[in-house]
mmCIF file of C-alpha atoms in Angstrom:
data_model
loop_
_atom_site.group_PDB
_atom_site.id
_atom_site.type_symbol
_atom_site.label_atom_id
_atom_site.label_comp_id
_atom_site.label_asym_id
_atom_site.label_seq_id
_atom_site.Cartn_x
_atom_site.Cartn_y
_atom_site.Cartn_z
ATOM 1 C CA UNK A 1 0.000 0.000 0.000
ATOM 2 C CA UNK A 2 0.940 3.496 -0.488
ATOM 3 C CA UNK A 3 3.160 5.434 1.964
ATOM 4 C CA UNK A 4 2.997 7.968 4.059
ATOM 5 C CA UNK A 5 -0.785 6.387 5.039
ATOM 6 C CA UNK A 6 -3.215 7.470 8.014
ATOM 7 C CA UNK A 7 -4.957 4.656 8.927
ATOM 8 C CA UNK A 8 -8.363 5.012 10.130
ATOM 9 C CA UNK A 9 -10.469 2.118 12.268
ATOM 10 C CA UNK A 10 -14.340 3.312 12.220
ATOM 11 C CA UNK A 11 -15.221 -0.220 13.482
ATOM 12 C CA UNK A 12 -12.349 0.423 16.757
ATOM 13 C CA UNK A 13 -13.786 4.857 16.945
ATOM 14 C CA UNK A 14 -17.184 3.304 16.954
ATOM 15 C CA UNK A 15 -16.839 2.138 20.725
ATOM 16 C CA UNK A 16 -15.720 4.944 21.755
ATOM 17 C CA UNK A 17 -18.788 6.876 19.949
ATOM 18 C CA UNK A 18 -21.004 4.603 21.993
ATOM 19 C CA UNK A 19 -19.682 4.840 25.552
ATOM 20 C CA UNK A 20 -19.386 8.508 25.060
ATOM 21 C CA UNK A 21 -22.711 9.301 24.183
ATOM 22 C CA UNK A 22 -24.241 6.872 26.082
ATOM 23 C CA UNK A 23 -22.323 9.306 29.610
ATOM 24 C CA UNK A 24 -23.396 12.488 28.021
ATOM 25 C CA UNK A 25 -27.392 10.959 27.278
ATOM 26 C CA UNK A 26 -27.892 9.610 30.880
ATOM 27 C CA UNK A 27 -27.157 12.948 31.823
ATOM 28 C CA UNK A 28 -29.237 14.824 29.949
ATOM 29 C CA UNK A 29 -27.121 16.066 27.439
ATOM 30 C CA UNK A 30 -27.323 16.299 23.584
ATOM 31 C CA UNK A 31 -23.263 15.646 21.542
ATOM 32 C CA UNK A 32 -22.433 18.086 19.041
ATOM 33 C CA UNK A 33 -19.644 15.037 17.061
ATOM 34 C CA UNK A 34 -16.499 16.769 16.173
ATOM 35 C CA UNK A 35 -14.807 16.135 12.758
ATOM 36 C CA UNK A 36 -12.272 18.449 12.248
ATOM 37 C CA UNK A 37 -8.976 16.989 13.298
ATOM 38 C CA UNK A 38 -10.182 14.242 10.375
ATOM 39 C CA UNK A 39 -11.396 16.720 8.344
ATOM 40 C CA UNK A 40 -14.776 15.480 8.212
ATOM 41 C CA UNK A 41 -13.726 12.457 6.680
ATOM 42 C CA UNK A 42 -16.927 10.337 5.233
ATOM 43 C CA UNK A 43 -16.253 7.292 7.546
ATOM 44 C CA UNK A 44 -15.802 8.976 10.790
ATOM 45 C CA UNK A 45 -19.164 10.858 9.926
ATOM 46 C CA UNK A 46 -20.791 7.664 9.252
ATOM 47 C CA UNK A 47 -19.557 6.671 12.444
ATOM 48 C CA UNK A 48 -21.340 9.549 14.547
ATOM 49 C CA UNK A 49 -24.340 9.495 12.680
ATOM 50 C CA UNK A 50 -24.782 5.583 12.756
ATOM 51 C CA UNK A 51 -24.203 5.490 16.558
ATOM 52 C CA UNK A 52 -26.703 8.250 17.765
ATOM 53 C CA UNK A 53 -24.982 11.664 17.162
ATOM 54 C CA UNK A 54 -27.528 14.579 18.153
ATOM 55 C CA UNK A 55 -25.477 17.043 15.893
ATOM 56 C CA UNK A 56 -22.159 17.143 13.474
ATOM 57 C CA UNK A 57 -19.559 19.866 14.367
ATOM 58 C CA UNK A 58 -16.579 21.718 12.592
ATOM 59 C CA UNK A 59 -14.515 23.999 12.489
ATOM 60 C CA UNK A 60 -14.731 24.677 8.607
ATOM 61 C CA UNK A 61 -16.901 25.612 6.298
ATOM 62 C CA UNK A 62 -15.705 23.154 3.682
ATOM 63 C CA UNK A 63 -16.492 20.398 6.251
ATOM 64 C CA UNK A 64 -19.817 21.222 6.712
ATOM 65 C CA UNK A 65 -20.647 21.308 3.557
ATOM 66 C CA UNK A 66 -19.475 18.363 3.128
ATOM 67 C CA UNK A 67 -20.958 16.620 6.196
ATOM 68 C CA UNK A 68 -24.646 18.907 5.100
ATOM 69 C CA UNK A 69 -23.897 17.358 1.434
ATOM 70 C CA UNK A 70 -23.787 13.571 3.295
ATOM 71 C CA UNK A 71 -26.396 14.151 5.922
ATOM 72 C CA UNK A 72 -28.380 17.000 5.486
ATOM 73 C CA UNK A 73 -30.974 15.347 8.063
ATOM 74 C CA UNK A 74 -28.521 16.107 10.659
ATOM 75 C CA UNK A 75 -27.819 19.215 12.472
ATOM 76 C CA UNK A 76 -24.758 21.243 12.444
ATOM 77 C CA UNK A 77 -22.731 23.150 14.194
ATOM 78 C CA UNK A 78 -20.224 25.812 13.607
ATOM 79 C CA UNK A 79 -17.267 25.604 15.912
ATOM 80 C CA UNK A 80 -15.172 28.337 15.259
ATOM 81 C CA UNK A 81 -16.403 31.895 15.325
ATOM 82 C CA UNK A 82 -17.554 33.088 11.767
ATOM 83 C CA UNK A 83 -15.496 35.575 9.919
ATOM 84 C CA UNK A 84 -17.059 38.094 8.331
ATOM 85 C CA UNK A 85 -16.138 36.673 5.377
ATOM 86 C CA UNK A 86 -17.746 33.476 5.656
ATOM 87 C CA UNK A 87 -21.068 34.078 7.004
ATOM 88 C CA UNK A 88 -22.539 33.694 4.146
ATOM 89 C CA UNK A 89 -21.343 29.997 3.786
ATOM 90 C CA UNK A 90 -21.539 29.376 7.583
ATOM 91 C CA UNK A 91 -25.654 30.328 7.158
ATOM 92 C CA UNK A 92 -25.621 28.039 3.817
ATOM 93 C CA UNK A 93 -24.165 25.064 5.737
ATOM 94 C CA UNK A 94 -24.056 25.446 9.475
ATOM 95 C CA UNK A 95 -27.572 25.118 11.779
ATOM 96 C CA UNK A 96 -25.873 26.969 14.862
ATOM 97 C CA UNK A 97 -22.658 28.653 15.352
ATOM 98 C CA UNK A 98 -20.952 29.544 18.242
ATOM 99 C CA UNK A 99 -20.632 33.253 18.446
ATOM 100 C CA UNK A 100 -18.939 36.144 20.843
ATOM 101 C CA UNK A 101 -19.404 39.755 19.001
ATOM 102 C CA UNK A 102 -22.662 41.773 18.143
ATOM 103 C CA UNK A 103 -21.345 42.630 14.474
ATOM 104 C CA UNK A 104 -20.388 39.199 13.473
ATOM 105 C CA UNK A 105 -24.166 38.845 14.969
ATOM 106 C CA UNK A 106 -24.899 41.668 12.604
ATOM 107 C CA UNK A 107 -23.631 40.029 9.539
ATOM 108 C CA UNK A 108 -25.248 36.736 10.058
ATOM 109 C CA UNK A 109 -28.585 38.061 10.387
ATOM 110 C CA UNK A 110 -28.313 40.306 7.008
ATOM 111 C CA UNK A 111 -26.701 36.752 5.357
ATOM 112 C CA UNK A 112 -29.502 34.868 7.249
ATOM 113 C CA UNK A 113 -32.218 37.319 5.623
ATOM 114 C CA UNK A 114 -30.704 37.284 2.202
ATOM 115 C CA UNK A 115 -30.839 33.387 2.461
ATOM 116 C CA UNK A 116 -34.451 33.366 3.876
ATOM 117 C CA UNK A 117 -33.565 31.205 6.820
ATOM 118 C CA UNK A 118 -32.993 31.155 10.306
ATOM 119 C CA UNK A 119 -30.097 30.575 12.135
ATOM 120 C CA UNK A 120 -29.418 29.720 16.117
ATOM 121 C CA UNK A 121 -26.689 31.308 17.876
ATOM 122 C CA UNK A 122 -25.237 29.947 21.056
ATOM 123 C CA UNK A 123 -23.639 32.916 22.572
ATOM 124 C CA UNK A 124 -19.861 31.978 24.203
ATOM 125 C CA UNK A 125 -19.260 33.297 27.778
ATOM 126 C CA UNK A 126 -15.285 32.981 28.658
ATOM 127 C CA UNK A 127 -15.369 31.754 32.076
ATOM 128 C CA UNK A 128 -11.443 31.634 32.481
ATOM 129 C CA UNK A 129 -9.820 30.084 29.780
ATOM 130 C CA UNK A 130 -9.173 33.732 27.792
ATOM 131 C CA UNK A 131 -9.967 32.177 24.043
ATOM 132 C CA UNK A 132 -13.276 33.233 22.553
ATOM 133 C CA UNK A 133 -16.310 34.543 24.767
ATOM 134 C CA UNK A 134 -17.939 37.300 26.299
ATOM 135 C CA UNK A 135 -16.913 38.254 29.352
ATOM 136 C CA UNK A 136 -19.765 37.212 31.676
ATOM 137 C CA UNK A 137 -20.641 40.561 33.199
ATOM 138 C CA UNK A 138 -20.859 42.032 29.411
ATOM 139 C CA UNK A 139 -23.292 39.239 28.283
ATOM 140 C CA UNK A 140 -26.450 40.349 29.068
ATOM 141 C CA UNK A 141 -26.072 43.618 26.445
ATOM 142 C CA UNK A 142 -24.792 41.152 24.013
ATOM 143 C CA UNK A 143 -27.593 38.988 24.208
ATOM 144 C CA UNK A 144 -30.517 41.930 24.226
ATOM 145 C CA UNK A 145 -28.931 43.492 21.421
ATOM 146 C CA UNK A 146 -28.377 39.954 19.347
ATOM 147 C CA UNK A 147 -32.412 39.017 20.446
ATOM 148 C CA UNK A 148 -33.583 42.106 18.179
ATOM 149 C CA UNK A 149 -31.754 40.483 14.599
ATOM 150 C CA UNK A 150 -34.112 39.046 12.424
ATOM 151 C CA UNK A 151 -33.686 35.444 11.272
ATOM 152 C CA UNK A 152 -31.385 35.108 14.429
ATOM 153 C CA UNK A 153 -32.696 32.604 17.340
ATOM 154 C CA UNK A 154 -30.439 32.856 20.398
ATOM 155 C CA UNK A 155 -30.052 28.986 21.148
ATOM 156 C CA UNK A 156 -28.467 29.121 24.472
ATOM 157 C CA UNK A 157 -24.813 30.069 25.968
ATOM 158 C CA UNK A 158 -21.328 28.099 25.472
ATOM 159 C CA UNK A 159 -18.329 28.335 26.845
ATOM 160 C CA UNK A 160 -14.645 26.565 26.131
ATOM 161 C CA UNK A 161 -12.344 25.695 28.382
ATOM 162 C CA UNK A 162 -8.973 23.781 27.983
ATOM 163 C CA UNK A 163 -8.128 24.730 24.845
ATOM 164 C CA UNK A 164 -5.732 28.019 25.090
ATOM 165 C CA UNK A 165 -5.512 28.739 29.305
ATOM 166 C CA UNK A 166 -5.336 24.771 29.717
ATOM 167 C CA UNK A 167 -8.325 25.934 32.658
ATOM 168 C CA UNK A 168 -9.953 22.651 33.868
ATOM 169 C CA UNK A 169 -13.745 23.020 33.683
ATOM 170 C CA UNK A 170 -15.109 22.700 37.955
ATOM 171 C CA UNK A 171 -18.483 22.736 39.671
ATOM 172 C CA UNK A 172 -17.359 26.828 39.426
ATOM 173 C CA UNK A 173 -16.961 27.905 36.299
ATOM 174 C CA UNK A 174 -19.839 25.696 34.854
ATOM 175 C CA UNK A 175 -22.082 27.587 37.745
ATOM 176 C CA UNK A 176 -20.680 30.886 36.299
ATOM 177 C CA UNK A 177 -21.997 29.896 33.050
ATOM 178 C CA UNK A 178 -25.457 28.953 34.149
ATOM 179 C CA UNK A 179 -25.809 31.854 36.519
ATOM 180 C CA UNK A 180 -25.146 34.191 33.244
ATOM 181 C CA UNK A 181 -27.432 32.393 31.577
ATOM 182 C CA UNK A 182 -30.258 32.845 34.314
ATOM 183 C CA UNK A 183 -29.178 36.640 34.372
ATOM 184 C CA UNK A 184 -29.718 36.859 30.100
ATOM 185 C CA UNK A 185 -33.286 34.808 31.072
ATOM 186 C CA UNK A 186 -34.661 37.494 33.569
ATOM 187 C CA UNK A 187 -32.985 40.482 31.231
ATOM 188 C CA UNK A 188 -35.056 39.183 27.992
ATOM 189 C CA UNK A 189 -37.537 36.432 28.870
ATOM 190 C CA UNK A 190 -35.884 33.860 26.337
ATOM 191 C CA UNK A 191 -35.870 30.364 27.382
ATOM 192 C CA UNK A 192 -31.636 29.702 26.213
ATOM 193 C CA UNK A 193 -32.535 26.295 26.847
ATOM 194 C CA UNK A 194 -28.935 25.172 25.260
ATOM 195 C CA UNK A 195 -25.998 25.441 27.671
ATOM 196 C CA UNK A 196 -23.003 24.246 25.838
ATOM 197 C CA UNK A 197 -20.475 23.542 28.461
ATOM 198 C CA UNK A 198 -17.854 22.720 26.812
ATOM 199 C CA UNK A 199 -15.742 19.900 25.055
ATOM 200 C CA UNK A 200 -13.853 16.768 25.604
ATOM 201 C CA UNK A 201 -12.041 18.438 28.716
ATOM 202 C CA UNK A 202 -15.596 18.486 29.968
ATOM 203 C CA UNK A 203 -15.819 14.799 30.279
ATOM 204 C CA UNK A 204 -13.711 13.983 33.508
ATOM 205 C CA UNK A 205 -15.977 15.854 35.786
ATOM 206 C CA UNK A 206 -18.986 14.583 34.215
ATOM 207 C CA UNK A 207 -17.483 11.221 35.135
ATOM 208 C CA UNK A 208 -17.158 11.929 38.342
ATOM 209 C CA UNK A 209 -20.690 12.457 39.112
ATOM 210 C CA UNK A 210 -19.403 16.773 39.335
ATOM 211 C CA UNK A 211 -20.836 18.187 36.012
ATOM 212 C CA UNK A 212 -24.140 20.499 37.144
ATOM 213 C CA UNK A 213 -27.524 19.163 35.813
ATOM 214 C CA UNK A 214 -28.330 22.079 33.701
ATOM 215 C CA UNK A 215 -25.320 21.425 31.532
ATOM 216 C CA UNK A 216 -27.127 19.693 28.698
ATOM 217 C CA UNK A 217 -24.890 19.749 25.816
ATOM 218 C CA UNK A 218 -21.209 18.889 24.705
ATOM 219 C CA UNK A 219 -19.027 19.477 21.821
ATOM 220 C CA UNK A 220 -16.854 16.216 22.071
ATOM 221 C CA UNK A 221 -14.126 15.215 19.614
ATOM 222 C CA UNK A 222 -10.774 14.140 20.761
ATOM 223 C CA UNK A 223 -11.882 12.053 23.413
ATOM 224 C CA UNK A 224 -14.266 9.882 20.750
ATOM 225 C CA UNK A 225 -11.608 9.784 18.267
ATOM 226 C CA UNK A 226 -8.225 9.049 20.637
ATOM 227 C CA UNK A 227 -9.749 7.684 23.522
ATOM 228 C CA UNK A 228 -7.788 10.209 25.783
ATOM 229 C CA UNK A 229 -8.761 12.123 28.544
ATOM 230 C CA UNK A 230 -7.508 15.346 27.088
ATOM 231 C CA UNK A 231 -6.850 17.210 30.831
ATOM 232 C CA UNK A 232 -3.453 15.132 30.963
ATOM 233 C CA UNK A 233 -3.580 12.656 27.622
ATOM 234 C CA UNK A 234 -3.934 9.589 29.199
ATOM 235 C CA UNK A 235 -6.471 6.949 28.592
ATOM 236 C CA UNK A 236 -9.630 7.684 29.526
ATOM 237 C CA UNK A 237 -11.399 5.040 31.013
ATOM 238 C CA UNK A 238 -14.161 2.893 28.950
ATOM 239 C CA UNK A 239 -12.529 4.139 25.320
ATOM 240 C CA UNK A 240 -10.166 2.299 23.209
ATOM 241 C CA UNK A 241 -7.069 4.610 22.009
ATOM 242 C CA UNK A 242 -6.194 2.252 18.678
ATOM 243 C CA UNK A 243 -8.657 3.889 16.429
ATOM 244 C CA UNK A 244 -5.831 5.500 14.037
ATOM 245 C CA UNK A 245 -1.999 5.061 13.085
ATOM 246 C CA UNK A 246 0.408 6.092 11.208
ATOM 247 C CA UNK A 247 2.550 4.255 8.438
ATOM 248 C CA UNK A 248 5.422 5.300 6.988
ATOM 249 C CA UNK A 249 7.728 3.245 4.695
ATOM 250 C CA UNK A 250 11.490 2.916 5.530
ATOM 251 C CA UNK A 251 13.792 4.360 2.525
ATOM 252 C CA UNK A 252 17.248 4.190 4.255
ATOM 253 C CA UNK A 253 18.955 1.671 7.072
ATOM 254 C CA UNK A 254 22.048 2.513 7.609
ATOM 255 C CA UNK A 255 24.347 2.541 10.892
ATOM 256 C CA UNK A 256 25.531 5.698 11.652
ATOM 257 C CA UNK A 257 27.355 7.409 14.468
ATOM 258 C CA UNK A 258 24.657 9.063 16.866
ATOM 259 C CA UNK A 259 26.765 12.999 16.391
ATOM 260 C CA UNK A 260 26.579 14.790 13.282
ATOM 261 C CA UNK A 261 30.384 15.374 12.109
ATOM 262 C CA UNK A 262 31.801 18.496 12.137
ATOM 263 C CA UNK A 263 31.191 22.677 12.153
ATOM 264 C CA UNK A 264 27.098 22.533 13.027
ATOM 265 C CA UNK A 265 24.554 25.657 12.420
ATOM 266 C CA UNK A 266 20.983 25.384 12.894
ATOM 267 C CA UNK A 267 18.656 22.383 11.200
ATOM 268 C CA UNK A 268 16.101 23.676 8.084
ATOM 269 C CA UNK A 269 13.791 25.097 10.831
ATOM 270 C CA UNK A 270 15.535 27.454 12.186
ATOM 271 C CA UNK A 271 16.459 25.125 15.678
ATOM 272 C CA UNK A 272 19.876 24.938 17.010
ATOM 273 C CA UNK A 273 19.474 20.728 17.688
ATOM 274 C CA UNK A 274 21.025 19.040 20.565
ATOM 275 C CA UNK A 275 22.373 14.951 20.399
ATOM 276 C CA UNK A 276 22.828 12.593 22.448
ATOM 277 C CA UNK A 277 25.868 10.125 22.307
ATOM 278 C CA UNK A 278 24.942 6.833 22.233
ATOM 279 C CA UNK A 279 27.576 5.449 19.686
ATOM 280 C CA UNK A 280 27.088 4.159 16.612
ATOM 281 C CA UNK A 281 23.561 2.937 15.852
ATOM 282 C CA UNK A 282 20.996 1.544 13.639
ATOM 283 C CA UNK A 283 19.113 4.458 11.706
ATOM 284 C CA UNK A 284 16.173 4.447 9.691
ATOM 285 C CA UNK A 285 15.227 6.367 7.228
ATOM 286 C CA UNK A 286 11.380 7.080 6.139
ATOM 287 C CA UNK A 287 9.558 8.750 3.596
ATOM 288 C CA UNK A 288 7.577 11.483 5.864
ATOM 289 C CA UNK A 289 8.727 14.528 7.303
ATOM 290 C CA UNK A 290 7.023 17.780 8.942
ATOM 291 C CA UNK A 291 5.417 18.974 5.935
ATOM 292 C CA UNK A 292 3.203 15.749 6.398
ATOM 293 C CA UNK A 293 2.710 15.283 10.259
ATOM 294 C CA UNK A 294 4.004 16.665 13.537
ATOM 295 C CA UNK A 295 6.892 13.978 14.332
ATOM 296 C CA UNK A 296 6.886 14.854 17.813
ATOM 297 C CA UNK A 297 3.534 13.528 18.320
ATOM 298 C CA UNK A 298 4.266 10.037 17.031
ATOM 299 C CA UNK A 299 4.808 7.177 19.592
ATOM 300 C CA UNK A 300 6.124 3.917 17.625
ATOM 301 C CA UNK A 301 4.028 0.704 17.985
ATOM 302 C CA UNK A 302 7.337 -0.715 18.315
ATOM 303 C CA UNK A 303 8.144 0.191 21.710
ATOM 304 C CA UNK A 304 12.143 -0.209 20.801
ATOM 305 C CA UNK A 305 12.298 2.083 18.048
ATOM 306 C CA UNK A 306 13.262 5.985 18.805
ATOM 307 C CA UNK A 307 11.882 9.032 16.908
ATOM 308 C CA UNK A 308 15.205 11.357 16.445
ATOM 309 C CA UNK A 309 14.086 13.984 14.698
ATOM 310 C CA UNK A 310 13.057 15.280 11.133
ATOM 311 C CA UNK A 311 13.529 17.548 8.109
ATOM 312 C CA UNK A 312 10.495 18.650 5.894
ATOM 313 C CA UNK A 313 10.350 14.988 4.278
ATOM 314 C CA UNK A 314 12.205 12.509 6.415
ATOM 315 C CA UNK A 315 11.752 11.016 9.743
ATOM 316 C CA UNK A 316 14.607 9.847 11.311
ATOM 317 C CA UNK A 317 14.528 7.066 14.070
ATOM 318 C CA UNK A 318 17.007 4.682 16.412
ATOM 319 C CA UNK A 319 16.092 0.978 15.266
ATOM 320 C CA UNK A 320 18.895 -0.872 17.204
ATOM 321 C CA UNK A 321 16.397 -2.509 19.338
ATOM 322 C CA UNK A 322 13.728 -2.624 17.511
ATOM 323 C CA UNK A 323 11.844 -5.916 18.643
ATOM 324 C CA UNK A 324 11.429 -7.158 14.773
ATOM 325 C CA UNK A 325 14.243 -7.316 12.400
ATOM 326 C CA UNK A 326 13.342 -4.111 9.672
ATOM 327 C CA UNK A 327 14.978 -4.100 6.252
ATOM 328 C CA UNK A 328 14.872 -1.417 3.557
ATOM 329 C CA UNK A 329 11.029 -1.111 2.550
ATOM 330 C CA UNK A 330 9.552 -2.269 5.421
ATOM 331 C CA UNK A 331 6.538 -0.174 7.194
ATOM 332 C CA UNK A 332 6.992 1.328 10.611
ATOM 333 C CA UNK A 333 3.417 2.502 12.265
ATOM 334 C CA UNK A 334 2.800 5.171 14.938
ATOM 335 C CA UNK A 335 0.035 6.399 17.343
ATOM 336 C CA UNK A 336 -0.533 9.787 16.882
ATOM 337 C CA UNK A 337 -1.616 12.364 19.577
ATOM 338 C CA UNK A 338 -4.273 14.550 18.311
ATOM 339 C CA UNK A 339 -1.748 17.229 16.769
ATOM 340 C CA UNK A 340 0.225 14.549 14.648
ATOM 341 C CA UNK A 341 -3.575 13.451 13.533
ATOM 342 C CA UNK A 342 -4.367 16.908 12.552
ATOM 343 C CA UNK A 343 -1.373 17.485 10.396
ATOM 344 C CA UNK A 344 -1.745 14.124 8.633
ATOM 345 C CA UNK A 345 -5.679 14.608 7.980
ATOM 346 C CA UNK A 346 -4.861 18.087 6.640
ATOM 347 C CA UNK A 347 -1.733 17.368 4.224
ATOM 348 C CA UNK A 348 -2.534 16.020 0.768
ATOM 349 C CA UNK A 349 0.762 13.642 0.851
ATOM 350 C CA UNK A 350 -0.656 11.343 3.764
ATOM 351 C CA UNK A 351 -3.177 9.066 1.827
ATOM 352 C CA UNK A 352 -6.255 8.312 4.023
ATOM 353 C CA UNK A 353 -7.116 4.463 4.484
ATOM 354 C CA UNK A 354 -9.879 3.356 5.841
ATOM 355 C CA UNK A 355 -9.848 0.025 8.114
ATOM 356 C CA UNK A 356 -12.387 -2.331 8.858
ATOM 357 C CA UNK A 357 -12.771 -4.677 11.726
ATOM 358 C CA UNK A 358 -11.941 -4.373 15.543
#
């Protein structure tokens, strides 16, 4: 098969789908099914909407067209806040969007008109984590003033956490949430029955019995797709993590000394590189480099093997004790954390090959 390869287990992402949704359900809660860091591939959205999804989410407009293309029964939600120069396409292809500032409000209610549709708004509230929201003693204006667009119906508040500030969402900043969202209530008399709390960083304390009641609805994708509890990376319990890898094919095995040789500058990226002395050594050689996937975030399946480094095209790793025997040509696959993943969905090099069976 063809290398550099992501390989993608819908069967394996599945299970995780299922337990996840089945936590956030008992709770109350509806899951907004994120696809970006796949970029909305067609199997991982057959996935979510084959196991219960209440909504598809992206970050991209391209994504949810395509996902609106696939499933237009299905709701969906924009992730990122609009740009002024999309709101056009996020009205064309997006249900709800998440949104912060009156004249992006503005625009989507004069794109909304244009379009003759209507289009719900949850508004964000930054409780901590200083990326997108309101801050919560400003939301009340924001929401009387966004209640008076036409072809605009105010959904409910969000808010993000973990994502920028690394803030871990508590009993606290959920209640600040909900108590701004009782204060917009009594200012306007809308229900805002949605309260978005949050994403996969949401999905400890809702384990532990410490996510609030009226917290009824998630935005969820890392956790689904690597089985990881995204507060720290490691498993999180009831998931499987072996939904994806990474091949690459080896082009070069040579055994080389473990210290470049002679006068050193810094690499192609600008990085003045430090080595370790370890003697000479067995090093591969394979046919994927940074413009293809961030090498730092790959973990070899091989458990012997060593990631050294990389240039735009090459990985470089330690084989000496690799537990098989490799030999020019062979295949070396890697787990990827979520921002290898990303980089490999996104670049056109890394073909995309979907896996069936557990």
């Amino acid at each position: 098969m063809y290398t550099p390869r992501l390989e993608i287990f819908p069967d394996r992402i599945a299970e995780n789908v299922r337990y996840i949704l089945g936590l956030c359900h008992e709770h109350g809660a509806q899951v907004a099914c994120v696809s970006k860091v796949l970029r909305a591939h067609p199997a991982i959205q057959k996935v979510f909407k084959e196991e219960g999804a209440d909504m598809l989410a992206d970050s991209r407009t391209e994504n949810l067209r395509l996902a609106a293309e696939t499933y237009p029964e299905m709701p969906r939600l924009m992730l990122r806040l609009p740009a002024l120069c999309e709101v056009e396409n996020v009205i064309r292809y997006a249900d709800y969007s998440l949104n912060s500032s009156l004249g992006t409000l503005e625009a989507l209610s004069q794109a909304a008109v244009g379009l003759n549709r209507t289009h719900k708004v949850i508004i964000m509230v930054d409780v901590g984590d200083l990326r997108e929201g309101v801050w919560p003693d400003r939301v009340v204006p924001l929401v009387e003033n966004a209640a008076r667009l036409p072809n605009i119906e105010i959904a409910g508040l969000g808010a993000n956490l973990a994502c920028y500030g690394g803030v871990i969402p508590t009993p606290e900043n959920m209640r600040t949430l909900i108590d701004c969202r009782d204060a917009c209530r009594q200012a306007t008399g809308l229900p805002l029955d949605m309260l978005s709390g949050g994403n996969s960083a949401n999905l400890p304390l809702l384990m532990e019995g410490g996510m609030p009641p009226e917290i009824n609805h998630f935005r969820i994708g890392e956790a689904i797709i690597l089985g990881r509890n995204v507060l720290d990376r490691s498993p999180l319990p009831g998931t499987r993590q072996d939904g994806l890898r990474v091949v690459a094919e080896i082009i070069e095995l040579e055994s080389k000394p473990s210290i470049p040789i002679g006068p050193r500058g810094q690499d192609a990226f600008g990085n003045q590189v430090e080595f370790e002395d370890r003697g000479v050594r067995k090093r591969a050689l394979l046919n994927m480099g940074r413009q293809d996937v961030d090498i730092e975030g790959l973990t070899p399946e091989d458990e012997g093997i060593i990631v050294l480094g990389g240039s735009s095209d090459h990985l470089v790793l330690d084989v000496s004790d690799a537990h098989q025997a490799l030999q020019l040509g062979d295949e070396v696959a890697f787990m990827p954390t979520y921002s290898a993943l990303l980089a490999a969905s996104t670049s056109p090099y890394v073909e995309k090959k979907v896996v069936h069976g557990l």
